[in-house]
PDB file of C-alpha atoms in Angstrom:
ATOM      1  CA  UNK A  21      -1.648 -16.570 -21.639  1.00 52.00           C
ATOM      2  CA  UNK A  22       0.456 -14.495 -23.190  1.00 59.00           C
ATOM      3  CA  UNK A  23       0.386 -15.649 -26.255  1.00 64.00           C
ATOM      4  CA  UNK A  24       2.183 -12.484 -27.678  1.00 77.00           C
ATOM      5  CA  UNK A  25       5.139 -12.567 -25.163  1.00 83.00           C
ATOM      6  CA  UNK A  26       8.275 -12.594 -27.848  1.00 85.00           C
ATOM      7  CA  UNK A  27      11.121 -12.477 -25.279  1.00 93.00           C
ATOM      8  CA  UNK A  28      12.159 -13.022 -22.258  1.00 92.00           C
ATOM      9  CA  UNK A  29      14.936 -10.814 -19.981  1.00 95.00           C
ATOM     10  CA  UNK A  30      16.375 -11.676 -17.163  1.00 95.00           C
ATOM     11  CA  UNK A  31      18.415  -8.884 -15.434  1.00 96.00           C
ATOM     12  CA  UNK A  32      21.731  -8.566 -14.175  1.00 95.00           C
ATOM     13  CA  UNK A  33      21.338  -5.567 -11.894  1.00 97.00           C
ATOM     14  CA  UNK A  34      17.901  -2.282 -11.706  1.00 97.00           C
ATOM     15  CA  UNK A  35      20.341  -0.430 -14.067  1.00 97.00           C
ATOM     16  CA  UNK A  36      20.336  -3.007 -17.195  1.00 97.00           C
ATOM     17  CA  UNK A  37      16.550  -3.878 -16.324  1.00 96.00           C
ATOM     18  CA  UNK A  38      14.914  -0.603 -16.437  1.00 96.00           C
ATOM     19  CA  UNK A  39      17.129  -0.059 -19.653  1.00 95.00           C
ATOM     20  CA  UNK A  40      15.229  -2.777 -21.138  1.00 94.00           C
ATOM     21  CA  UNK A  41      11.747  -0.922 -19.913  1.00 92.00           C
ATOM     22  CA  UNK A  42      12.619   1.808 -21.063  1.00 91.00           C
ATOM     23  CA  UNK A  43      13.275   0.682 -24.681  1.00 91.00           C
ATOM     24  CA  UNK A  44      10.773  -0.928 -24.524  1.00 89.00           C
ATOM     25  CA  UNK A  45       8.328   0.891 -23.340  1.00 81.00           C
ATOM     26  CA  UNK A  46       4.733   0.472 -25.447  1.00 83.00           C
ATOM     27  CA  UNK A  47       5.703  -3.497 -25.660  1.00 88.00           C
ATOM     28  CA  UNK A  48       7.250  -4.561 -21.888  1.00 89.00           C
ATOM     29  CA  UNK A  49       5.824  -5.672 -19.273  1.00 88.00           C
ATOM     30  CA  UNK A  50       8.315  -6.661 -15.273  1.00 91.00           C
ATOM     31  CA  UNK A  51       7.964  -9.604 -13.791  1.00 89.00           C
ATOM     32  CA  UNK A  52       7.135  -9.319  -9.071  1.00 86.00           C
ATOM     33  CA  UNK A  53       5.278 -12.179  -7.886  1.00 64.00           C
ATOM     34  CA  UNK A  54       3.129 -12.807 -11.766  1.00 55.00           C
ATOM     35  CA  UNK A  55      -0.873 -12.057 -10.216  1.00 52.00           C
ATOM     36  CA  UNK A  56      -0.386  -8.318 -11.942  1.00 55.00           C
ATOM     37  CA  UNK A  57       0.460 -10.203 -14.515  1.00 49.00           C
ATOM     38  CA  UNK A  58      -1.780 -13.271 -15.582  1.00 47.00           C
ATOM     39  CA  UNK A  59      -5.046 -10.276 -15.017  1.00 49.00           C
ATOM     40  CA  UNK A  60      -3.492  -8.377 -18.342  1.00 49.00           C
ATOM     41  CA  UNK A  61      -4.569  -8.625 -21.608  1.00 52.00           C
ATOM     42  CA  UNK A  62      -3.208 -12.015 -24.351  1.00 53.00           C
ATOM     43  CA  UNK A  63      -2.549  -9.047 -26.864  1.00 57.00           C
ATOM     44  CA  UNK A  64      -0.329  -6.677 -24.633  1.00 67.00           C
ATOM     45  CA  UNK A  65       2.426  -7.604 -23.503  1.00 79.00           C
ATOM     46  CA  UNK A  66       5.792  -8.791 -25.987  1.00 85.00           C
ATOM     47  CA  UNK A  67       8.830  -9.021 -23.387  1.00 91.00           C
ATOM     48  CA  UNK A  68       8.918 -10.074 -20.139  1.00 93.00           C
ATOM     49  CA  UNK A  69      11.481  -9.010 -17.647  1.00 95.00           C
ATOM     50  CA  UNK A  70      11.939 -10.695 -14.472  1.00 95.00           C
ATOM     51  CA  UNK A  71      13.489  -9.309 -11.494  1.00 95.00           C
ATOM     52  CA  UNK A  72      13.576 -12.166  -9.466  1.00 92.00           C
ATOM     53  CA  UNK A  73      17.709 -12.290 -10.041  1.00 92.00           C
ATOM     54  CA  UNK A  74      18.306  -8.080  -8.435  1.00 96.00           C
ATOM     55  CA  UNK A  75      18.548  -9.042  -4.564  1.00 95.00           C
ATOM     56  CA  UNK A  76      15.348  -7.291  -4.030  1.00 97.00           C
ATOM     57  CA  UNK A  77      14.140  -9.844  -1.567  1.00 95.00           C
ATOM     58  CA  UNK A  78      15.616  -8.540   1.944  1.00 96.00           C
ATOM     59  CA  UNK A  79      14.193  -6.425   4.757  1.00 98.00           C
ATOM     60  CA  UNK A  80      17.077  -4.315   6.912  1.00 98.00           C
ATOM     61  CA  UNK A  81      17.160  -2.196   9.732  1.00 98.00           C
ATOM     62  CA  UNK A  82      19.207   0.678   9.851  1.00 96.00           C
ATOM     63  CA  UNK A  83      19.496   3.128  12.005  1.00 96.00           C
ATOM     64  CA  UNK A  84      15.815   4.212  12.877  1.00 96.00           C
ATOM     65  CA  UNK A  85      14.969   2.788   8.797  1.00 98.00           C
ATOM     66  CA  UNK A  86      14.016   0.175   7.665  1.00 99.00           C
ATOM     67  CA  UNK A  87      14.599  -1.296   4.389  1.00 99.00           C
ATOM     68  CA  UNK A  88      12.604  -2.899   2.509  1.00 99.00           C
ATOM     69  CA  UNK A  89      13.141  -4.537  -1.632  1.00 98.00           C
ATOM     70  CA  UNK A  90       9.913  -4.587  -3.409  1.00 98.00           C
ATOM     71  CA  UNK A  91      10.293  -8.050  -4.442  1.00 97.00           C
ATOM     72  CA  UNK A  92       9.388  -9.864  -0.770  1.00 97.00           C
ATOM     73  CA  UNK A  93       6.456 -11.397  -1.089  1.00 97.00           C
ATOM     74  CA  UNK A  94       3.616  -9.372   1.731  1.00 97.00           C
ATOM     75  CA  UNK A  95       3.857 -13.626   3.226  1.00 97.00           C
ATOM     76  CA  UNK A  96       6.934 -12.791   4.435  1.00 97.00           C
ATOM     77  CA  UNK A  97       6.578  -9.528   4.710  1.00 98.00           C
ATOM     78  CA  UNK A  98       4.319  -9.443   7.761  1.00 98.00           C
ATOM     79  CA  UNK A  99       5.297 -12.193   9.629  1.00 98.00           C
ATOM     80  CA  UNK A 100       8.837 -11.165   9.213  1.00 98.00           C
ATOM     81  CA  UNK A 101      10.431 -10.170  13.250  1.00 98.00           C
ATOM     82  CA  UNK A 102      12.236  -6.780  12.278  1.00 98.00           C
ATOM     83  CA  UNK A 103       9.141  -6.033  10.719  1.00 98.00           C
ATOM     84  CA  UNK A 104       6.104  -7.470  13.657  1.00 97.00           C
ATOM     85  CA  UNK A 105       9.251  -6.022  16.605  1.00 97.00           C
ATOM     86  CA  UNK A 106       8.526  -2.111  14.797  1.00 96.00           C
ATOM     87  CA  UNK A 107       4.793  -2.530  14.423  1.00 97.00           C
ATOM     88  CA  UNK A 108       3.557  -5.000  16.609  1.00 96.00           C
ATOM     89  CA  UNK A 109       0.426  -6.573  14.995  1.00 96.00           C
ATOM     90  CA  UNK A 110      -0.080  -4.073  12.430  1.00 98.00           C
ATOM     91  CA  UNK A 111       0.648  -5.552   9.322  1.00 98.00           C
ATOM     92  CA  UNK A 112       0.565  -9.362  10.291  1.00 98.00           C
ATOM     93  CA  UNK A 113      -3.136  -9.142  10.478  1.00 97.00           C
ATOM     94  CA  UNK A 114      -3.773  -6.689   8.127  1.00 97.00           C
ATOM     95  CA  UNK A 115      -2.627  -8.314   5.198  1.00 96.00           C
ATOM     96  CA  UNK A 116      -3.532 -12.085   6.791  1.00 94.00           C
ATOM     97  CA  UNK A 117      -6.905 -10.815   4.958  1.00 88.00           C
ATOM     98  CA  UNK A 118      -5.246 -10.312   1.330  1.00 91.00           C
ATOM     99  CA  UNK A 119      -6.691 -13.080  -0.681  1.00 86.00           C
ATOM    100  CA  UNK A 120      -5.630 -16.485   0.081  1.00 86.00           C
ATOM    101  CA  UNK A 121      -1.752 -18.132   1.236  1.00 89.00           C
ATOM    102  CA  UNK A 122      -0.348 -18.932  -1.488  1.00 91.00           C
ATOM    103  CA  UNK A 123      -1.491 -15.799  -3.470  1.00 91.00           C
ATOM    104  CA  UNK A 124       0.153 -13.738  -0.304  1.00 93.00           C
ATOM    105  CA  UNK A 125       3.634 -15.791  -1.026  1.00 93.00           C
ATOM    106  CA  UNK A 126       2.896 -14.604  -4.620  1.00 94.00           C
ATOM    107  CA  UNK A 127       2.214 -10.790  -4.150  1.00 95.00           C
ATOM    108  CA  UNK A 128       5.334  -8.620  -4.389  1.00 96.00           C
ATOM    109  CA  UNK A 129       5.465  -5.211  -1.371  1.00 97.00           C
ATOM    110  CA  UNK A 130       6.931  -3.974  -4.661  1.00 96.00           C
ATOM    111  CA  UNK A 131       3.738  -4.605  -7.588  1.00 94.00           C
ATOM    112  CA  UNK A 132       1.169  -3.705  -4.580  1.00 95.00           C
ATOM    113  CA  UNK A 133       2.473  -0.150  -5.196  1.00 96.00           C
ATOM    114  CA  UNK A 134       3.251  -0.463  -8.852  1.00 94.00           C
ATOM    115  CA  UNK A 135      -0.105  -1.612  -9.360  1.00 92.00           C
ATOM    116  CA  UNK A 136      -1.601   1.413  -8.615  1.00 93.00           C
ATOM    117  CA  UNK A 137      -4.778   0.109  -7.773  1.00 94.00           C
ATOM    118  CA  UNK A 138      -7.408   1.694  -5.931  1.00 95.00           C
ATOM    119  CA  UNK A 139      -8.690  -1.019  -3.647  1.00 95.00           C
ATOM    120  CA  UNK A 140      -5.113  -2.528  -1.939  1.00 96.00           C
ATOM    121  CA  UNK A 141      -4.964  -2.725   1.393  1.00 97.00           C
ATOM    122  CA  UNK A 142      -1.087  -2.964   1.311  1.00 97.00           C
ATOM    123  CA  UNK A 143      -1.446   0.357  -0.170  1.00 98.00           C
ATOM    124  CA  UNK A 144      -3.117   2.273   2.541  1.00 98.00           C
ATOM    125  CA  UNK A 145      -1.686   0.328   5.372  1.00 98.00           C
ATOM    126  CA  UNK A 146       2.630   1.591   3.957  1.00 98.00           C
ATOM    127  CA  UNK A 147      -0.020   5.005   3.435  1.00 98.00           C
ATOM    128  CA  UNK A 148      -0.736   4.922   7.298  1.00 98.00           C
ATOM    129  CA  UNK A 149       2.840   3.961   7.794  1.00 98.00           C
ATOM    130  CA  UNK A 150       3.934   7.394   5.813  1.00 98.00           C
ATOM    131  CA  UNK A 151       5.871   4.360   3.726  1.00 98.00           C
ATOM    132  CA  UNK A 152       8.471   5.754   0.959  1.00 98.00           C
ATOM    133  CA  UNK A 153       9.812   4.473  -2.043  1.00 98.00           C
ATOM    134  CA  UNK A 154      13.224   3.876  -3.846  1.00 98.00           C
ATOM    135  CA  UNK A 155      12.858   3.607  -7.763  1.00 98.00           C
ATOM    136  CA  UNK A 156      15.575   3.998  -9.719  1.00 97.00           C
ATOM    137  CA  UNK A 157      14.412   5.681 -13.270  1.00 95.00           C
ATOM    138  CA  UNK A 158      14.889   8.281 -16.107  1.00 91.00           C
ATOM    139  CA  UNK A 159      16.995  10.710 -13.021  1.00 92.00           C
ATOM    140  CA  UNK A 160      18.550   7.101 -11.910  1.00 96.00           C
ATOM    141  CA  UNK A 161      17.792   6.622  -7.640  1.00 98.00           C
ATOM    142  CA  UNK A 162      14.868   8.701  -5.967  1.00 97.00           C
ATOM    143  CA  UNK A 163      14.109   8.687  -2.603  1.00 98.00           C
ATOM    144  CA  UNK A 164      10.748   9.497  -2.807  1.00 97.00           C
ATOM    145  CA  UNK A 165       6.536   9.271  -1.058  1.00 97.00           C
ATOM    146  CA  UNK A 166       4.249   7.125  -3.219  1.00 97.00           C
ATOM    147  CA  UNK A 167       1.262   9.854  -3.775  1.00 93.00           C
ATOM    148  CA  UNK A 168       4.978  10.911  -6.116  1.00 94.00           C
ATOM    149  CA  UNK A 169       4.878   7.748  -7.990  1.00 95.00           C
ATOM    150  CA  UNK A 170       0.983   7.646  -8.557  1.00 91.00           C
ATOM    151  CA  UNK A 171       1.456  11.303 -10.410  1.00 89.00           C
ATOM    152  CA  UNK A 172       4.606  10.130 -12.545  1.00 87.00           C
ATOM    153  CA  UNK A 173       3.514  10.536 -15.714  1.00 83.00           C
ATOM    154  CA  UNK A 174       2.425   7.352 -17.936  1.00 75.00           C
ATOM    155  CA  UNK A 175       6.014   8.006 -20.098  1.00 75.00           C
ATOM    156  CA  UNK A 176       7.910   8.131 -16.822  1.00 81.00           C
ATOM    157  CA  UNK A 177       8.139   4.253 -15.224  1.00 82.00           C
ATOM    158  CA  UNK A 178      10.608   4.432 -12.924  1.00 94.00           C
ATOM    159  CA  UNK A 179      11.330   0.601 -11.586  1.00 96.00           C
ATOM    160  CA  UNK A 180      10.658   0.080  -7.418  1.00 98.00           C
ATOM    161  CA  UNK A 181      13.194  -1.078  -5.833  1.00 98.00           C
ATOM    162  CA  UNK A 182      12.981  -1.112  -2.089  1.00 99.00           C
ATOM    163  CA  UNK A 183      10.451   1.097   0.331  1.00 99.00           C
ATOM    164  CA  UNK A 184      11.720   3.067   3.202  1.00 99.00           C
ATOM    165  CA  UNK A 185       9.846   2.352   6.982  1.00 99.00           C
ATOM    166  CA  UNK A 186      10.419   4.305   9.323  1.00 97.00           C
ATOM    167  CA  UNK A 187      10.511   3.006  12.974  1.00 96.00           C
ATOM    168  CA  UNK A 188       8.003   5.925  14.778  1.00 95.00           C
ATOM    169  CA  UNK A 189       6.260   4.945  18.154  1.00 94.00           C
ATOM    170  CA  UNK A 190       2.790   5.220  16.383  1.00 97.00           C
ATOM    171  CA  UNK A 191      -0.046   2.415  17.118  1.00 97.00           C
ATOM    172  CA  UNK A 192      -1.852   1.446  14.124  1.00 98.00           C
ATOM    173  CA  UNK A 193      -5.190  -0.014  13.163  1.00 98.00           C
ATOM    174  CA  UNK A 194      -6.524  -1.225   9.774  1.00 98.00           C
ATOM    175  CA  UNK A 195      -9.567  -2.409   8.871  1.00 98.00           C
ATOM    176  CA  UNK A 196     -11.243  -3.273   5.416  1.00 97.00           C
ATOM    177  CA  UNK A 197     -14.638  -4.578   4.077  1.00 97.00           C
ATOM    178  CA  UNK A 198     -15.443  -6.999   0.657  1.00 94.00           C
ATOM    179  CA  UNK A 199     -18.288  -9.259   0.495  1.00 88.00           C
ATOM    180  CA  UNK A 200     -16.293 -12.103   0.314  1.00 82.00           C
ATOM    181  CA  UNK A 201     -13.273 -13.282   1.697  1.00 73.00           C
ATOM    182  CA  UNK A 202     -11.399 -13.166  -1.454  1.00 78.00           C
ATOM    183  CA  UNK A 203     -13.000  -9.982  -2.950  1.00 89.00           C
ATOM    184  CA  UNK A 204     -10.933  -7.543  -3.893  1.00 94.00           C
ATOM    185  CA  UNK A 205     -11.769  -4.346  -0.285  1.00 96.00           C
ATOM    186  CA  UNK A 206     -14.760  -2.059  -0.788  1.00 97.00           C
ATOM    187  CA  UNK A 207     -13.682   0.523   1.322  1.00 98.00           C
ATOM    188  CA  UNK A 208     -10.795   0.277   3.522  1.00 98.00           C
ATOM    189  CA  UNK A 209      -9.191   2.241   6.279  1.00 99.00           C
ATOM    190  CA  UNK A 210      -6.094   2.584   7.623  1.00 99.00           C
ATOM    191  CA  UNK A 211      -5.635   5.007  10.894  1.00 99.00           C
ATOM    192  CA  UNK A 212      -1.876   5.389  13.439  1.00 98.00           C
ATOM    193  CA  UNK A 213      -1.656   8.501  15.583  1.00 98.00           C
ATOM    194  CA  UNK A 214       0.635   9.543  17.649  1.00 98.00           C
ATOM    195  CA  UNK A 215       0.159   9.509  21.541  1.00 97.00           C
ATOM    196  CA  UNK A 216       1.655  11.493  24.423  1.00 97.00           C
ATOM    197  CA  UNK A 217      -0.099  11.502  28.363  1.00 96.00           C
ATOM    198  CA  UNK A 218      -3.843  10.328  26.396  1.00 96.00           C
ATOM    199  CA  UNK A 219      -3.545  12.873  23.937  1.00 97.00           C
ATOM    200  CA  UNK A 220      -3.240  12.986  20.241  1.00 98.00           C
ATOM    201  CA  UNK A 221      -0.989  15.174  19.227  1.00 98.00           C
ATOM    202  CA  UNK A 222      -0.396  13.668  15.364  1.00 98.00           C
ATOM    203  CA  UNK A 223      -2.411  11.274  13.341  1.00 98.00           C
ATOM    204  CA  UNK A 224      -2.495   9.769  10.291  1.00 99.00           C
ATOM    205  CA  UNK A 225      -5.747   9.035   8.288  1.00 99.00           C
ATOM    206  CA  UNK A 226      -5.743   7.023   5.071  1.00 99.00           C
ATOM    207  CA  UNK A 227      -8.865   5.484   2.815  1.00 99.00           C
ATOM    208  CA  UNK A 228      -8.646   3.307  -0.140  1.00 97.00           C
ATOM    209  CA  UNK A 229     -11.071   1.616  -2.862  1.00 96.00           C
ATOM    210  CA  UNK A 230     -12.995   4.877  -2.360  1.00 95.00           C
ATOM    211  CA  UNK A 231     -12.791   4.195  -5.660  1.00 96.00           C
ATOM    212  CA  UNK A 232      -9.769   5.823  -6.506  1.00 96.00           C
ATOM    213  CA  UNK A 233      -6.028   5.630  -4.967  1.00 96.00           C
ATOM    214  CA  UNK A 234      -5.547   4.904  -1.522  1.00 97.00           C
ATOM    215  CA  UNK A 235      -5.305   8.615   0.111  1.00 97.00           C
ATOM    216  CA  UNK A 236      -5.351  10.682   3.498  1.00 97.00           C
ATOM    217  CA  UNK A 237      -7.318  13.029   4.369  1.00 98.00           C
ATOM    218  CA  UNK A 238      -6.307  15.502   6.071  1.00 98.00           C
ATOM    219  CA  UNK A 239      -9.524  17.147   7.525  1.00 98.00           C
ATOM    220  CA  UNK A 240      -9.660  14.632   9.403  1.00 99.00           C
ATOM    221  CA  UNK A 241      -6.422  14.322  10.612  1.00 99.00           C
ATOM    222  CA  UNK A 242      -6.634  18.252  12.249  1.00 98.00           C
ATOM    223  CA  UNK A 243     -10.224  17.957  13.312  1.00 98.00           C
ATOM    224  CA  UNK A 244      -7.809  14.581  15.980  1.00 98.00           C
ATOM    225  CA  UNK A 245      -5.331  16.184  16.426  1.00 97.00           C
ATOM    226  CA  UNK A 246      -4.702  17.577  20.390  1.00 98.00           C
ATOM    227  CA  UNK A 247      -7.845  15.789  21.280  1.00 98.00           C
ATOM    228  CA  UNK A 248      -8.236  13.487  23.988  1.00 97.00           C
ATOM    229  CA  UNK A 249      -7.992  10.136  23.998  1.00 97.00           C
ATOM    230  CA  UNK A 250     -11.189   8.422  24.782  1.00 96.00           C
ATOM    231  CA  UNK A 251     -14.546   7.092  24.507  1.00 94.00           C
ATOM    232  CA  UNK A 252     -15.415  10.339  22.779  1.00 96.00           C
ATOM    233  CA  UNK A 253     -12.504  10.012  20.642  1.00 97.00           C
ATOM    234  CA  UNK A 254     -14.121   7.627  18.028  1.00 98.00           C
ATOM    235  CA  UNK A 255     -17.579   9.649  17.504  1.00 97.00           C
ATOM    236  CA  UNK A 256     -15.985  12.044  16.875  1.00 98.00           C
ATOM    237  CA  UNK A 257     -13.679  10.671  13.686  1.00 98.00           C
ATOM    238  CA  UNK A 258     -16.437   9.009  12.751  1.00 98.00           C
ATOM    239  CA  UNK A 259     -18.210  12.183  11.704  1.00 99.00           C
ATOM    240  CA  UNK A 260     -15.211  13.885  10.689  1.00 99.00           C
ATOM    241  CA  UNK A 261     -14.692  10.637   8.405  1.00 99.00           C
ATOM    242  CA  UNK A 262     -18.412  10.537   7.108  1.00 99.00           C
ATOM    243  CA  UNK A 263     -18.829  14.804   6.136  1.00 98.00           C
ATOM    244  CA  UNK A 264     -15.329  15.276   4.941  1.00 98.00           C
ATOM    245  CA  UNK A 265     -15.500  11.523   2.889  1.00 98.00           C
ATOM    246  CA  UNK A 266     -14.352  11.866  -1.155  1.00 97.00           C
ATOM    247  CA  UNK A 267     -15.194   9.294  -3.323  1.00 97.00           C
ATOM    248  CA  UNK A 268     -17.060   7.877  -6.218  1.00 96.00           C
ATOM    249  CA  UNK A 269     -19.508   5.418  -7.027  1.00 97.00           C
ATOM    250  CA  UNK A 270     -19.387   1.770  -9.868  1.00 96.00           C
ATOM    251  CA  UNK A 271     -20.267  -0.976  -9.831  1.00 94.00           C
ATOM    252  CA  UNK A 272     -19.027  -2.857  -6.471  1.00 94.00           C
ATOM    253  CA  UNK A 273     -21.045   0.425  -4.194  1.00 96.00           C
ATOM    254  CA  UNK A 274     -22.541   3.568  -4.051  1.00 98.00           C
ATOM    255  CA  UNK A 275     -20.233   7.275  -3.939  1.00 98.00           C
ATOM    256  CA  UNK A 276     -22.300   6.659  -0.393  1.00 98.00           C
ATOM    257  CA  UNK A 277     -22.086   4.106   0.524  1.00 98.00           C
ATOM    258  CA  UNK A 278     -18.729   3.572   0.866  1.00 98.00           C
ATOM    259  CA  UNK A 279     -18.730   7.498   2.479  1.00 98.00           C
ATOM    260  CA  UNK A 280     -21.030   5.247   5.756  1.00 98.00           C
ATOM    261  CA  UNK A 281     -18.692   2.111   5.038  1.00 98.00           C
ATOM    262  CA  UNK A 282     -15.768   4.127   6.071  1.00 99.00           C
ATOM    263  CA  UNK A 283     -16.849   6.514   8.680  1.00 99.00           C
ATOM    264  CA  UNK A 284     -17.771   3.371  10.629  1.00 99.00           C
ATOM    265  CA  UNK A 285     -14.694   1.393  10.663  1.00 99.00           C
ATOM    266  CA  UNK A 286     -12.784   4.884  11.408  1.00 99.00           C
ATOM    267  CA  UNK A 287     -14.542   4.125  14.854  1.00 98.00           C
ATOM    268  CA  UNK A 288     -14.240   0.824  15.228  1.00 98.00           C
ATOM    269  CA  UNK A 289     -10.069   1.393  14.876  1.00 98.00           C
ATOM    270  CA  UNK A 290     -10.775   3.760  17.645  1.00 98.00           C
ATOM    271  CA  UNK A 291     -12.489   1.539  19.409  1.00 97.00           C
ATOM    272  CA  UNK A 292     -10.453  -1.008  18.969  1.00 96.00           C
ATOM    273  CA  UNK A 293      -6.984   1.023  19.972  1.00 94.00           C
ATOM    274  CA  UNK A 294      -6.144   1.382  23.185  1.00 70.00           C
ATOM    275  CA  UNK A 295      -8.944   0.178  24.498  1.00 50.00           C
ATOM    276  CA  UNK A 296     -11.324   3.272  24.104  1.00 49.00           C
TER     277      UNK A 296
END
């Protein structure tokens, strides 16, 4: 229980929410889905700022972009017709293994990014699609990438209002490895390929739960671009991931084990994409 909460704020605008948050930086927390708040130590938050009434829970198309409100839960996000029309089953299947249906109806897309946890399957998938963020902070509204958000100084706390996903002609794949269905990932891998005339023209390889934050591996991307999309590609990519993997060890797994898992998951994703 959050025993020390003294005030509950329900702002009517994102500007009001940010002003409250910046005024009480060390004692206020944002409430989106509530799952992150439930894990907090009871003596930390003294003020709760509820974002649920700010209208940030819709998904709209704008030209070649999809604008996603940060408060939409990942269950409705993965099932959304606009998302499925643009990304096929990528998000639908990838998010289906996260937690339980009850929790997926609570976990928000923006809260998953804001939490800045290394094991987030959501963030790995968003990086795979090169999603961007709209935030509101001291400098007003900004359009930034997830990596920029992750490296904001601790005293700068912009609020995520929307995510922007580009409609693009890529194929996507995602895999995670866990000890059980409800555990966090020991490692997860997301891959995006732009294929033209059976040639990989561009690629993204994202590995998360290393246990550091999910990140792209440029050496693997450079090593696979302009290669033929055939049955040799999974082996080549697996070897590149094994060679260039960076990470660490914790109570879940050693860096050596994560390296092995990441390379195997990479091979399995590529084997499944397009039936190669």
